[in-house]
Short mmCIF file of C-alpha atoms in Angstrom, two decimals:
data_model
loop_
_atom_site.label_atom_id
_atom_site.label_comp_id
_atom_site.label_asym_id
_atom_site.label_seq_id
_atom_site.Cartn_x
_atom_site.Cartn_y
_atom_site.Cartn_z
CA UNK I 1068 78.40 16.04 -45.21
CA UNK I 1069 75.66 13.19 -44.53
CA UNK I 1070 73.21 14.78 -47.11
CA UNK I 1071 76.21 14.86 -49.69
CA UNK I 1072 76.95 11.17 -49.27
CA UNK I 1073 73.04 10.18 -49.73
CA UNK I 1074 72.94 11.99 -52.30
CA UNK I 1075 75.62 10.01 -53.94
CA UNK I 1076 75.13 7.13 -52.49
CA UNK I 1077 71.47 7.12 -54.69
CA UNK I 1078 72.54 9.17 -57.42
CA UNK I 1079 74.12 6.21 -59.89
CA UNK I 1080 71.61 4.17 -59.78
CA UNK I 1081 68.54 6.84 -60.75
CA UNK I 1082 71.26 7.88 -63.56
CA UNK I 1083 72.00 4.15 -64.78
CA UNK I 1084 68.03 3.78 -64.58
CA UNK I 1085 67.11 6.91 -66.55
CA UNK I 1086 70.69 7.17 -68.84
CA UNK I 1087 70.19 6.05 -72.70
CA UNK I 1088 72.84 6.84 -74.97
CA UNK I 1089 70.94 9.06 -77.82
CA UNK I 1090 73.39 8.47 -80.19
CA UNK I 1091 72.21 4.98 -80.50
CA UNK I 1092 68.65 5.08 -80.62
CA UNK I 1093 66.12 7.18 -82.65
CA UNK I 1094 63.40 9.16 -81.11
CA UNK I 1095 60.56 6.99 -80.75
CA UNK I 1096 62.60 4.17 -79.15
CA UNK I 1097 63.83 6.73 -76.87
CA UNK I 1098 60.50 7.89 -76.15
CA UNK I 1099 59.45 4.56 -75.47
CA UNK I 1100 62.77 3.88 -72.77
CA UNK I 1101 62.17 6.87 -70.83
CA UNK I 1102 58.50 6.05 -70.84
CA UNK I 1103 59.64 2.55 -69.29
CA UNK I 1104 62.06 3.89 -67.13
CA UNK I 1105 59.28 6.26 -65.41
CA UNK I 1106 56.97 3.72 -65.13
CA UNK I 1107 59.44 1.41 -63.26
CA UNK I 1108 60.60 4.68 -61.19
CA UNK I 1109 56.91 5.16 -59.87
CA UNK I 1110 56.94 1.93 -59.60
CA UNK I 1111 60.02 1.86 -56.99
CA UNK I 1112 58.74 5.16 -55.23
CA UNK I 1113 55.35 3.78 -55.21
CA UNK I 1114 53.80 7.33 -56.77
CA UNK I 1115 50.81 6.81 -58.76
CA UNK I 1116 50.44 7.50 -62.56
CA UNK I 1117 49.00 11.41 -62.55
#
């Protein structure tokens, strides 16, 4: 029960962080948000760009 309530304790905000609505933006722009939202990510986790 503990791993199920980190899980969603975490969960929503990586989703609201990496979440973009594709009906409202066209593939580059989405590109470039995901790109952004993994950069901030590593960022967060402190992993390093591969």
């Amino acid at each position: 029960a503990r791993h199920v309530q980190n899980f969603t304790s975490i969960h929503d905000p990586i989703y609201n962080l990496n979440y973009f609505p594709r009906n409202q933006f066209n593939a580059a722009d989405h590109r470039e948000l995901r790109q952004a939202a993994t950069d901030m990510w590593r960022e967060i986790t402190c992993l390093k760009s591969a």
